[in-house]
Coordinates of C-alpha atoms in Angstrom, one line a residue:
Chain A
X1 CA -25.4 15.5 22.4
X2 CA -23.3 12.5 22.4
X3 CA -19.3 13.5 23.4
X4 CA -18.2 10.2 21.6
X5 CA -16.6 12.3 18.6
X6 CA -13.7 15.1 18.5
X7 CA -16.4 17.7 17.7
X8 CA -18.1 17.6 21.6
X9 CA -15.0 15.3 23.5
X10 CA -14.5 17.4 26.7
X11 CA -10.9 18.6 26.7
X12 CA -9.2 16.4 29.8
X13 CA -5.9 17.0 31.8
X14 CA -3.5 14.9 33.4
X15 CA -1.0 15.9 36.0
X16 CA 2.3 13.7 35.6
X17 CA 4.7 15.8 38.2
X18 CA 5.2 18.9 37.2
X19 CA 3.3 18.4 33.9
X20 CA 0.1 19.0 32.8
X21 CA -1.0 17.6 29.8
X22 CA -4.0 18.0 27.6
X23 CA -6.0 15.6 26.2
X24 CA -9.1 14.0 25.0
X25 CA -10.7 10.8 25.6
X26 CA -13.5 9.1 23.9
X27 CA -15.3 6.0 22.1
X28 CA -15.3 2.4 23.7
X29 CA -15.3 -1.2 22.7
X30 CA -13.1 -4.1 23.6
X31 CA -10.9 -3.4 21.1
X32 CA -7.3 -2.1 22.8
X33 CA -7.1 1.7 23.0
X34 CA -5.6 3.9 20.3
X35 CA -3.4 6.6 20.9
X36 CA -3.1 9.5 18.5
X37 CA -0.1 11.4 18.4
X38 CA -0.1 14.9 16.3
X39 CA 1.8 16.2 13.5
X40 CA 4.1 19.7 13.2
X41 CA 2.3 22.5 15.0
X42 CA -1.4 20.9 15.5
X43 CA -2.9 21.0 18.5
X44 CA -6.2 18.4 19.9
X45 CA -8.3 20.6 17.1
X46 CA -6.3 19.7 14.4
X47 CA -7.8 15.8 14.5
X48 CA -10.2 15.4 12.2
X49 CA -13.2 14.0 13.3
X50 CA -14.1 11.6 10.4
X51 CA -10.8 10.1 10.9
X52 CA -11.0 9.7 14.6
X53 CA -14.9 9.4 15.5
X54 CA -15.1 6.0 12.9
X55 CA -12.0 4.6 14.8
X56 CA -13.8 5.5 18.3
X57 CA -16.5 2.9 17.2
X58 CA -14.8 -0.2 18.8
X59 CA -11.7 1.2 20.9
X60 CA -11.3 4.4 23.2
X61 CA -9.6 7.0 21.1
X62 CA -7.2 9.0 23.6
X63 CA -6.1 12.4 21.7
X64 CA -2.5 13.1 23.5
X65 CA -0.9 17.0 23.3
X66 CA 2.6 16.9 23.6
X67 CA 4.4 19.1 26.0
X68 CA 4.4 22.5 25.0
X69 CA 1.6 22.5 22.8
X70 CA -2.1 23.5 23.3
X71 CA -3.1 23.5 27.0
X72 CA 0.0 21.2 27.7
X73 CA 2.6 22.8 29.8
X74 CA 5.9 22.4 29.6
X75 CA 8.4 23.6 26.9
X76 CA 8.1 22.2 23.6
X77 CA 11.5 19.7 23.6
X78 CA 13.7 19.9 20.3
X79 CA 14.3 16.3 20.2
X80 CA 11.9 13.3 19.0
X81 CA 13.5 11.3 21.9
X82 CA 12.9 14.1 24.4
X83 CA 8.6 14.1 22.9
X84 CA 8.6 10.1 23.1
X85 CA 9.7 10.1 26.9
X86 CA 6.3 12.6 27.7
X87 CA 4.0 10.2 25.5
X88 CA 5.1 7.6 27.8
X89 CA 5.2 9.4 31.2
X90 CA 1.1 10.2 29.9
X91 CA 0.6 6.6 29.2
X92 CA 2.3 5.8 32.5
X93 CA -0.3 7.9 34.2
X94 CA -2.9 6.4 33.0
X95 CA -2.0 3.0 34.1
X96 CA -2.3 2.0 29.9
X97 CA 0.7 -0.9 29.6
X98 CA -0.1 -1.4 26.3
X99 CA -2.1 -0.1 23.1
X100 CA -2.5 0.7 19.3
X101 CA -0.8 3.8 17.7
X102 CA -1.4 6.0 15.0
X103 CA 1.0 8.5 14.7
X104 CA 0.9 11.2 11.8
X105 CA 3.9 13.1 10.8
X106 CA 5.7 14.1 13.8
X107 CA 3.3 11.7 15.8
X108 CA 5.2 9.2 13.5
X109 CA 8.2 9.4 14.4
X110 CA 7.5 10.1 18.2
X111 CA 5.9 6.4 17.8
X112 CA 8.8 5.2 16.7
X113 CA 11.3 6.1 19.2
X114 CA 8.3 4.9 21.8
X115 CA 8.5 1.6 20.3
X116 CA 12.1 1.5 20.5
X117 CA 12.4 2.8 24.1
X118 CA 10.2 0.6 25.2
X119 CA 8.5 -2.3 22.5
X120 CA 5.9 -3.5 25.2
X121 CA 4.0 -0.4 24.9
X122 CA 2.4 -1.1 21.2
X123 CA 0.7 -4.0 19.9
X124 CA 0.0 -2.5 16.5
X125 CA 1.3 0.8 14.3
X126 CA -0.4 3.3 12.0
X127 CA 2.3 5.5 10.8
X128 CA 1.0 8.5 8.3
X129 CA 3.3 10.9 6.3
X130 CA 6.1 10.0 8.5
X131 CA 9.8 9.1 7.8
X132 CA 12.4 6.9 9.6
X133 CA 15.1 8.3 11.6
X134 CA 18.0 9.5 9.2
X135 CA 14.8 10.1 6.3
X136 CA 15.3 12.7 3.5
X137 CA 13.5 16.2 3.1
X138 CA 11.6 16.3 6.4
X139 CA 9.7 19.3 6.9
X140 CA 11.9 21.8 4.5
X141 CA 9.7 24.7 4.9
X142 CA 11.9 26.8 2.7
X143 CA 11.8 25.0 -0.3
X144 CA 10.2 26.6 -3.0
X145 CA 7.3 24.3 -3.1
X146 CA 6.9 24.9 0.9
X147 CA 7.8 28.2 0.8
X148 CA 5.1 29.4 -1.8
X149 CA 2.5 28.6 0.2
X150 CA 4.5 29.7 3.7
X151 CA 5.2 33.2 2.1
X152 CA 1.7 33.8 1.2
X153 CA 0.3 36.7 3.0
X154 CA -3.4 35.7 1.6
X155 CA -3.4 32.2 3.3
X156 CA -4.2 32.3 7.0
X157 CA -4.5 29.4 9.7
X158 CA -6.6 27.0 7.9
X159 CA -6.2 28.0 4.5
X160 CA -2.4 28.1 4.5
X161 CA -3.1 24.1 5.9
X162 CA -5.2 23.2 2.9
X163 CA -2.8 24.0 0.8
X164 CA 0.6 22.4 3.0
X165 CA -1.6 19.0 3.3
X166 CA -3.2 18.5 0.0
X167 CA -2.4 18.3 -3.4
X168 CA -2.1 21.5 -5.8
X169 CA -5.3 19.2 -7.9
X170 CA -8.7 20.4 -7.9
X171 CA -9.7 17.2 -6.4
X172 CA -7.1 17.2 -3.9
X173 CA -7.9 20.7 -2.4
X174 CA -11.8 20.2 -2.2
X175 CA -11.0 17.5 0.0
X176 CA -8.9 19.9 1.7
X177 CA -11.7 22.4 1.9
X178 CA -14.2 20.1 3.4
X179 CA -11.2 18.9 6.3
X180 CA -11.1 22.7 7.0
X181 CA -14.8 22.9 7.4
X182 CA -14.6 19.6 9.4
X183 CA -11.8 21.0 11.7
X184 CA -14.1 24.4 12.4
X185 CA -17.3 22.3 13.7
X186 CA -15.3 22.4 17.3
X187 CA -16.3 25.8 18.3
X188 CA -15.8 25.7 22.0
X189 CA -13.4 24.4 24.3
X190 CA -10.5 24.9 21.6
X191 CA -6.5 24.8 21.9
X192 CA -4.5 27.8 21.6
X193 CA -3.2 27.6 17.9
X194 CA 0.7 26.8 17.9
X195 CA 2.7 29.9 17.6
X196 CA 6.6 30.7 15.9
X197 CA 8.6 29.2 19.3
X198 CA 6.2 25.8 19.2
X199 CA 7.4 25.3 15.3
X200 CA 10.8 26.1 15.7
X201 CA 11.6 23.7 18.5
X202 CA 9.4 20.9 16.5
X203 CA 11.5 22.1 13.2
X204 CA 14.8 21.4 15.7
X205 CA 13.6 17.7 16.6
X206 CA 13.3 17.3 12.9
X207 CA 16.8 18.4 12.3
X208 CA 17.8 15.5 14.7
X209 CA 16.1 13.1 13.1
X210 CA 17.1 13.9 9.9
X211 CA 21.2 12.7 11.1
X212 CA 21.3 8.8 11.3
X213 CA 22.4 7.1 14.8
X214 CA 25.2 4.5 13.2
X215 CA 24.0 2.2 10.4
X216 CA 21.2 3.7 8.6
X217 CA 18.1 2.3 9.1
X218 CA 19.0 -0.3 11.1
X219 CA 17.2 -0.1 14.3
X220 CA 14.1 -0.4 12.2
X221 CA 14.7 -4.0 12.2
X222 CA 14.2 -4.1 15.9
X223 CA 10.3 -2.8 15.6
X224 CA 8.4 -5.9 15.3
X225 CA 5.1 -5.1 15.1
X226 CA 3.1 -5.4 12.7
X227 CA 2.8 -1.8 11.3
X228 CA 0.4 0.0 8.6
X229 CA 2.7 2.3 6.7
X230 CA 0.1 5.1 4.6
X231 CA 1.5 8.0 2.6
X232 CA 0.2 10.5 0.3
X233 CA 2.4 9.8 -3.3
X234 CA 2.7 13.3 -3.8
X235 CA 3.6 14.5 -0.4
X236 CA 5.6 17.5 -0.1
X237 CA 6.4 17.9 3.3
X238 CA 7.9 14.6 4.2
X239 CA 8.1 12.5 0.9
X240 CA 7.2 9.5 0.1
X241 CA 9.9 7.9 -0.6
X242 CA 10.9 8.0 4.0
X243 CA 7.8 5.2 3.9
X244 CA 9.1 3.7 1.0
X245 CA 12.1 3.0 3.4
X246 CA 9.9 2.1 6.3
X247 CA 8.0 -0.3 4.8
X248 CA 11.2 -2.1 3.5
X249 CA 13.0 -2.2 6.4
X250 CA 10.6 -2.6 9.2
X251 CA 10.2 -6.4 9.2
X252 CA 6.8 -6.6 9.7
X253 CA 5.4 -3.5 7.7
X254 CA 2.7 -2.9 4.7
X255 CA 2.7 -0.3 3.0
X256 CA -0.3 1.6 1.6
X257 CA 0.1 4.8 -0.6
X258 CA -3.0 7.0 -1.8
X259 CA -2.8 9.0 -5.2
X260 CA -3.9 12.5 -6.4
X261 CA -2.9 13.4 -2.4
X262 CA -0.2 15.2 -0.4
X263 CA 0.8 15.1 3.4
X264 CA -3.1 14.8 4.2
X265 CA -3.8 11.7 2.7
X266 CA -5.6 10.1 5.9
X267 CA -7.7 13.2 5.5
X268 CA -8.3 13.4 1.8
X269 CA -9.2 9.7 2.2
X270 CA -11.1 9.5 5.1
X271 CA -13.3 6.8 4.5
X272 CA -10.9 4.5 3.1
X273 CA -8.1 5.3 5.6
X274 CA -11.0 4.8 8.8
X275 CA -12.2 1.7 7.0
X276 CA -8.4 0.3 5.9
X277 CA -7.3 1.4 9.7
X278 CA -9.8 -0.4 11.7
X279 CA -9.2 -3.6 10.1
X280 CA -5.9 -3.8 10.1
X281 CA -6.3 -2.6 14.2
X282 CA -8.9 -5.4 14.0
X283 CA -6.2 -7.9 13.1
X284 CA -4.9 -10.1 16.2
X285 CA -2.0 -11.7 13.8
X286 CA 1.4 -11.5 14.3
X287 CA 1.8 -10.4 10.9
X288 CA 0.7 -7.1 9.8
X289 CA -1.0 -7.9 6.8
X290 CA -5.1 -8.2 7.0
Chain B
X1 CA -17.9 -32.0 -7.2
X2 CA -17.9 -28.0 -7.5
X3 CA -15.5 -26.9 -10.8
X4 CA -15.9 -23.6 -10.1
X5 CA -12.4 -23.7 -8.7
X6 CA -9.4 -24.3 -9.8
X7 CA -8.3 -27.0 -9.2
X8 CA -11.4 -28.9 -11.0
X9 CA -12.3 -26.4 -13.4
X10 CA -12.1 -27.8 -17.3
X11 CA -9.6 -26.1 -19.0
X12 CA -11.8 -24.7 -22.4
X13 CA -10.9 -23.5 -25.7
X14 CA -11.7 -21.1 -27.9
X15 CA -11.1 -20.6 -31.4
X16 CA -10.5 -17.0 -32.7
X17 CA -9.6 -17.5 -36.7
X18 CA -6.7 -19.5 -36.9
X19 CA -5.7 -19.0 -33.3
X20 CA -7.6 -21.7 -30.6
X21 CA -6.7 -20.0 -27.2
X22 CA -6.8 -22.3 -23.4
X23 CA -8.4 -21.3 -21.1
X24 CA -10.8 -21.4 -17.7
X25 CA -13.9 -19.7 -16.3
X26 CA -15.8 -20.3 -13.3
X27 CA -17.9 -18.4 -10.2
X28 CA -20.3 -16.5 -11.2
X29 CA -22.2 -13.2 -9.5
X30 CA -23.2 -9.9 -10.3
X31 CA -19.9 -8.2 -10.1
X32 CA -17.9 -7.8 -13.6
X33 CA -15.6 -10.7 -14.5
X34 CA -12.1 -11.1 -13.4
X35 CA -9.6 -11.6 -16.2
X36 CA -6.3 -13.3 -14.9
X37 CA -3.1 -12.8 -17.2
X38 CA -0.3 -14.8 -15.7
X39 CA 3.7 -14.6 -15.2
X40 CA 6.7 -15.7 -17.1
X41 CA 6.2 -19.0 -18.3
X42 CA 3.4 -19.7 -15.9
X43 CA 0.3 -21.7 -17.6
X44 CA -3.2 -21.7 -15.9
X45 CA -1.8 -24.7 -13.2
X46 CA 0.0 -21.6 -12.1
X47 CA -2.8 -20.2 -10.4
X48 CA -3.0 -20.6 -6.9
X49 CA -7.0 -21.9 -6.1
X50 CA -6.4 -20.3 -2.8
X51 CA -6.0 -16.8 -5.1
X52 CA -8.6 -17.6 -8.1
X53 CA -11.6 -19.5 -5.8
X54 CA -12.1 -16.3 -3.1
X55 CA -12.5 -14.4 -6.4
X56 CA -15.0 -16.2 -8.1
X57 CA -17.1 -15.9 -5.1
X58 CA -19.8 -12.9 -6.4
X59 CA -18.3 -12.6 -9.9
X60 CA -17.3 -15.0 -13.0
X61 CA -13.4 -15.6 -12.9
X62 CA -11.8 -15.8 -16.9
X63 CA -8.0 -17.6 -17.0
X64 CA -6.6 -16.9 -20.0
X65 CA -3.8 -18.4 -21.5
X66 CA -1.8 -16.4 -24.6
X67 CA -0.7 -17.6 -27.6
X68 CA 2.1 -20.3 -27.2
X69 CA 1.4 -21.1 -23.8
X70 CA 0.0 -24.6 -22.2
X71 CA -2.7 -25.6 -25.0
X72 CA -3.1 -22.3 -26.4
X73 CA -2.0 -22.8 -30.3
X74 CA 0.1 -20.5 -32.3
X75 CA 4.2 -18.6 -31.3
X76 CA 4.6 -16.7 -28.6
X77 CA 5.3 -13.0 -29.0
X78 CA 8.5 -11.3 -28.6
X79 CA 6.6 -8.0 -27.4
X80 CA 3.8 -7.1 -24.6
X81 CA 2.2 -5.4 -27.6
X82 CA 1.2 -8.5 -29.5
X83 CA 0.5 -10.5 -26.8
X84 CA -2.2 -7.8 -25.5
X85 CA -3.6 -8.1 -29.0
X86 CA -4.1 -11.8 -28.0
X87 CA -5.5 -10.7 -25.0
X88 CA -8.5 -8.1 -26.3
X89 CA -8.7 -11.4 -29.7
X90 CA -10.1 -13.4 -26.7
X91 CA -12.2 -11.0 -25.0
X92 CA -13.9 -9.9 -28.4
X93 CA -14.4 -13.5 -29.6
X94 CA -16.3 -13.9 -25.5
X95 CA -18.3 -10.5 -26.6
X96 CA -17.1 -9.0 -23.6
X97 CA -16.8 -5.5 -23.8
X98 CA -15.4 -4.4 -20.7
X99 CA -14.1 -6.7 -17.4
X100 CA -12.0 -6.3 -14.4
X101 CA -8.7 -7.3 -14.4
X102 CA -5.6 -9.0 -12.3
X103 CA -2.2 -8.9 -14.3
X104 CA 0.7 -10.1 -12.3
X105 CA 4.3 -10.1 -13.5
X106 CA 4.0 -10.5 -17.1
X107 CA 0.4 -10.1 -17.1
X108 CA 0.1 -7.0 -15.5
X109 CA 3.0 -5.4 -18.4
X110 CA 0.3 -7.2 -20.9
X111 CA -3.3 -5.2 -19.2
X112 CA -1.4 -2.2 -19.1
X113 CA -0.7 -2.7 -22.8
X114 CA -4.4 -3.6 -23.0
X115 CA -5.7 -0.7 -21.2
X116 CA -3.6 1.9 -23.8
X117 CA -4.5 0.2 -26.7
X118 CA -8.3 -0.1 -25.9
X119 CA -9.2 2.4 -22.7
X120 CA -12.8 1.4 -22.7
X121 CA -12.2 -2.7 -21.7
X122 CA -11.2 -2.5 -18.1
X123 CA -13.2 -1.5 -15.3
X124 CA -10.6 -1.8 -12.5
X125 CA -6.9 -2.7 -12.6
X126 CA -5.0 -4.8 -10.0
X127 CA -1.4 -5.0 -11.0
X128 CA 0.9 -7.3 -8.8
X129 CA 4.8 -7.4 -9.0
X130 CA 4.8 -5.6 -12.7
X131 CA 6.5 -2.8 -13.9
X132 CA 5.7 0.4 -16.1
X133 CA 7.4 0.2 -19.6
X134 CA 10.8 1.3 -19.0
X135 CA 10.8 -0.2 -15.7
X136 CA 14.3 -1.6 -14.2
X137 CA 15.7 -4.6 -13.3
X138 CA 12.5 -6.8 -14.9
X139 CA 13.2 -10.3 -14.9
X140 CA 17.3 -10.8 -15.2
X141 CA 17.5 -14.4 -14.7
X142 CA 21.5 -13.8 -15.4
X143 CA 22.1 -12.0 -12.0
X144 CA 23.5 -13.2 -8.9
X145 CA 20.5 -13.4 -6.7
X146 CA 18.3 -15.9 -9.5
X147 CA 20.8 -17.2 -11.5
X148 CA 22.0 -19.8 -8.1
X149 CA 18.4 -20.9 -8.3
X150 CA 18.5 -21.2 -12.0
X151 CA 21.6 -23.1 -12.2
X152 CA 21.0 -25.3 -8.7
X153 CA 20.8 -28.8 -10.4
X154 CA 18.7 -30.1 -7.4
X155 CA 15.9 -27.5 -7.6
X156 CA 13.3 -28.2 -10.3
X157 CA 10.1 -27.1 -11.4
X158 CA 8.3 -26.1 -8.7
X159 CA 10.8 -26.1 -6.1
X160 CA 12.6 -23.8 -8.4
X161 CA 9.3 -21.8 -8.6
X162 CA 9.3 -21.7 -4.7
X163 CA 13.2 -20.4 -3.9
X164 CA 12.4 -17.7 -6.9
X165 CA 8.9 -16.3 -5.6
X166 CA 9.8 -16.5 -2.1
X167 CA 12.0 -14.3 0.1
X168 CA 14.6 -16.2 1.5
X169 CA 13.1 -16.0 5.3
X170 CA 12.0 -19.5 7.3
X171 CA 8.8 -17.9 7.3
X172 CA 8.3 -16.7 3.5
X173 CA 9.3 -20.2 2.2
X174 CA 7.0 -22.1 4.1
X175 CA 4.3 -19.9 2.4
X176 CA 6.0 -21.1 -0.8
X177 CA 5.8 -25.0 0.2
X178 CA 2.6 -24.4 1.1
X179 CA 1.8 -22.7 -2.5
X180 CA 3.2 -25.6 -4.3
X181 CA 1.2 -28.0 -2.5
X182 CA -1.9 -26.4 -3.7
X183 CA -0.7 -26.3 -6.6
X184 CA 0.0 -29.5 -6.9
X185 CA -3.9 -30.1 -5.9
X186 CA -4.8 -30.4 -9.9
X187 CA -3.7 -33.7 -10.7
X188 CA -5.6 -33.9 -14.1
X189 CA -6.1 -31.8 -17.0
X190 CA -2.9 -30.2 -16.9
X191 CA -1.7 -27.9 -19.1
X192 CA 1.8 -28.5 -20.4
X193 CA 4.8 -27.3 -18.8
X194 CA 6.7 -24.6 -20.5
X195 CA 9.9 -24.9 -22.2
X196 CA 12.8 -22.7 -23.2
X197 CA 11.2 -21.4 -26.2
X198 CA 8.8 -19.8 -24.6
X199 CA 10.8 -18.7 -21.8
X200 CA 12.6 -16.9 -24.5
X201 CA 10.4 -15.5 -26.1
X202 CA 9.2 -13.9 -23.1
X203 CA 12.7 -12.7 -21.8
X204 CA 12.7 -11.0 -25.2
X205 CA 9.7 -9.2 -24.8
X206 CA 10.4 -8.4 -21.1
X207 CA 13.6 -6.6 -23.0
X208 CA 11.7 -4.9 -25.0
X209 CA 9.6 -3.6 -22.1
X210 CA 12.5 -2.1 -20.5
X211 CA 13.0 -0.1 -23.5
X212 CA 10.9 3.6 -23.1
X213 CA 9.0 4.9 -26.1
X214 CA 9.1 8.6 -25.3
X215 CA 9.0 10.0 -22.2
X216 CA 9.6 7.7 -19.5
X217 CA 6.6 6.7 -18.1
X218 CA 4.5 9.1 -19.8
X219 CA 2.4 6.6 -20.7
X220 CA 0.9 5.9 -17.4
X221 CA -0.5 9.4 -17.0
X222 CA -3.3 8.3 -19.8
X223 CA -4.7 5.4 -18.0
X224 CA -7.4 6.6 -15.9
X225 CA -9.1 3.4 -14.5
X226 CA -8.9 2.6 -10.7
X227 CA -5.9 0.6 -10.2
X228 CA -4.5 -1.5 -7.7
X229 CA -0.8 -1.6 -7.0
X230 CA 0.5 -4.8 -5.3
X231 CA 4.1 -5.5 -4.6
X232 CA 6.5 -7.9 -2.1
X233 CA 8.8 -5.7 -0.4
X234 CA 11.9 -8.5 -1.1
X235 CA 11.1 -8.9 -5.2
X236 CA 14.0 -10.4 -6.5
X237 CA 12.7 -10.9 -10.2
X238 CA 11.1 -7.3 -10.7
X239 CA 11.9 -4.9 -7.4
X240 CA 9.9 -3.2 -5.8
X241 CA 10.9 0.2 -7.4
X242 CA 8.7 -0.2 -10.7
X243 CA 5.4 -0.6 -8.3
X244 CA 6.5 3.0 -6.6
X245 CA 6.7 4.1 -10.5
X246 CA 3.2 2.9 -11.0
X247 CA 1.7 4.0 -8.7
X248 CA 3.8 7.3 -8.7
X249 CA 2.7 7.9 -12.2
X250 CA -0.7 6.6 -12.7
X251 CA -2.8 9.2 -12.0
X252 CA -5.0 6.6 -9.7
X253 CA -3.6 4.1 -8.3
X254 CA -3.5 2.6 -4.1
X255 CA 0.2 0.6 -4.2
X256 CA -0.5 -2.1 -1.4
X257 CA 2.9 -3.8 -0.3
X258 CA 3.5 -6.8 1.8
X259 CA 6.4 -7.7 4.1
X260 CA 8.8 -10.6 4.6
X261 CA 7.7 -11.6 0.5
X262 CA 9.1 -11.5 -2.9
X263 CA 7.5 -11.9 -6.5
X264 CA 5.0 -13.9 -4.8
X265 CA 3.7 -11.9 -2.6
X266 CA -0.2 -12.4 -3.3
X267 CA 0.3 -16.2 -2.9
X268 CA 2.1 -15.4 0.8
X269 CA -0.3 -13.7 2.0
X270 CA -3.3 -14.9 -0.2
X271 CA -6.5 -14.3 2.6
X272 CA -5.1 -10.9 2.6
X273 CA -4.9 -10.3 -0.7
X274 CA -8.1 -11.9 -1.6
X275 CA -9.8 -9.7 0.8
X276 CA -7.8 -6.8 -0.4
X277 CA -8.5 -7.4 -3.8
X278 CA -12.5 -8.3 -3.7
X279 CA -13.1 -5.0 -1.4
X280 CA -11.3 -2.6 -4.2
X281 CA -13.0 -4.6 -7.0
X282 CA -16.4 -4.2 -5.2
X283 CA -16.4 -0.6 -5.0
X284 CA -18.0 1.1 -8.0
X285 CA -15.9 4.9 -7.3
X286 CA -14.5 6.5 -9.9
X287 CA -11.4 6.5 -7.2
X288 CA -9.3 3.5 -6.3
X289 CA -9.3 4.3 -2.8
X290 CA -11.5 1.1 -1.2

């Protein structure tokens, strides 16, 4: 059985210092190497593999767990800056100067702040569900239209997910049902699910992010690669409107929004997003639009 | 010589009762025909080749031109109602039932008219820099940011064209000069250039547009074809804001939007667009997602 796909990839670690940190590693091609980076609370299991395995035809796919989380060790930090510095200390490790990003949610913003810290490290940008630093309504789980579904004691693990990541349409949560079945074809060598002190750091980085450094917006200007911006229209958990502002102030930015679809647009969409993805990766413009 | 461009196409007529209306058709293919509605003033020299000819490649391309405009007979309409009417006249006078279609500015207010009026004659929908009826900020030639091109005494025609379309970047209005030039390409059977009447007329309809009937963009919620949302980021004439209405509201709808552009943003970044636009109009889903 091939281990090209998130289904069989061999969980991998990586000792940076004191640091361990999971991950997973598969696919191959020319193309430069894409780095994944996870949204609030998922773990390596929460990828799912019809939006990865497509994009591992072509490229490596490299899967990265954040400190904290998972089989990672480490204490999960309550800062986006804090998360950026172990994505790079990873990359570091690895000897990888430079590669594509997608970054969902969380992974979004971790991307980001990468990008600012250091703009050699990305030649091109997928951001997904995310928001800018000083965005609006980031992760409010106790807003009524979270906190429904939160407060639920009938929705469990998965099923509380399905409902967080895709819209309250019929359409909408079949596509949610079939991610869930997607996500449950890993049976072994699975992640520890993300427990209360995992989300509340996370929820604490958000917080941050949430309070502008000086002029709103403004170091956005300074990310100048070319960057696919893709949101859900109706996403409740980080609206749309945070890639609204992306996509007009990064300088080099499209945007692409999906309808009838929440927070989990990349998985409602999965043939569309894989297909919209790899050829805007496949690009070698300056310019981000292909 | 190939005509089925446009830069050598004939311009053709047809006559519907007392009305004889301009227009152009070439390609040809399998695919369902592409019906172009043009912008503010803008007469079928307007289209950019480098936007009509990738099109007609695998499907016949129609140019229409509505009542009042270039050789089309007849007054032009004070409202985006009447003018559809022209619009579905033509189609019904062709015998064609049902076609694709690509409205920008103006034309895209006139095939969502279309598309209310008569639900059955379009397939798929690619709006580009439009707005939803009772839309904002559509087409204010008075404010600051047009009115200096307006009233610059050494801009005309199409170097007035190329300072309003374009975002004011090095890099934006060299796509513009480069737009003119192929538009410049047609040297015979030009259509005449439009005056102030009909540039009034059309503000006053644009007026009119702004005006909701109802519910504010209630509207939108009843058409149900596939739809293609296309926007620059920089839109000086109509922002940005009505395409995240659009797309917010229509129930499905993919809002594409490009960088460092303004109203003209599908003549920027035309190989893009075209590529864009011929993989959504190829797919035969009941979903816009391509």
């Amino acid at each position: 059985m091939s281990t090209a796909n998130n289904v069989a990839a061999p969980t991998r670690f990586l000792q940076v210092k004191e640091q361990r940190y999971a991950y997973r590693r598969f696919g191959d091609g020319s193309r430069p190497p894409l780095l994944f980076l996870q949204h609030f609370t998922g773990t390596l299991d929460n990828w799912d593999p019809d939006v990865t395995d497509p994009l591992a035809s072509g490229r490596e796919v490299l899967l990265f767990e954040n400190a904290g989380v998972g089989r990672s060790t480490g204490k999960v930090p309550e800062s986006i800056s804090a998360m950026a510095q172990h994505a790079l200390a990873f990359l570091d490790e690895l000897r990888l100067s430079s590669c594509d990003v997608l970054g969902f949610s969380l992974g979004g913003m971790i991307a980001q702040q990468m990008a600012q810290d250091r703009p050699s490290i990305f030649r091109r940008m997928i951001l997904v569900g995310t928001a800018p630093r000083g965005g609006e309504d980031i992760m409010h789980l106790e807003k009524p239209s979270l906190a429904r579904h939160m407060s639920d004691p009938s929705l469990q693990g998965y099923a509380r997910l399905q409902k967080l990541f895709f819209a309250p349409t019929e359409s909408s949560q079949a596509a949610g049902a079939a991610f869930i079945k997607r996500l449950a074809q890993r049976t072994q060598d699975r992640e520890p699910a993300s427990g209360m002190e995992i989300a509340k750091a996370q929820i604490a980085a958000f917080r941050d992010w949430e309070r502008p450094i000086g002029e709103r917006f403004a170091e956005l200007t300074g990310i100048r690669q070319p960057t696919l911006v893709v949101n859900g229209i109706h996403d409740e958990m980080i609206p749309v409107r945070n890639s609204y502002w992306l996509s007009a102030n990064l300088p080099n930015a499209v945007l692409l929004t999906y309808p009838d679809s929440g927070h989990g647009s990349l998985f409602q969409f999965h043939e569309s997003f894989t297909r919209q993805a790899a050829a805007f990766l496949g690009s070698d413009s300056a310019f981000a639009p292909y």
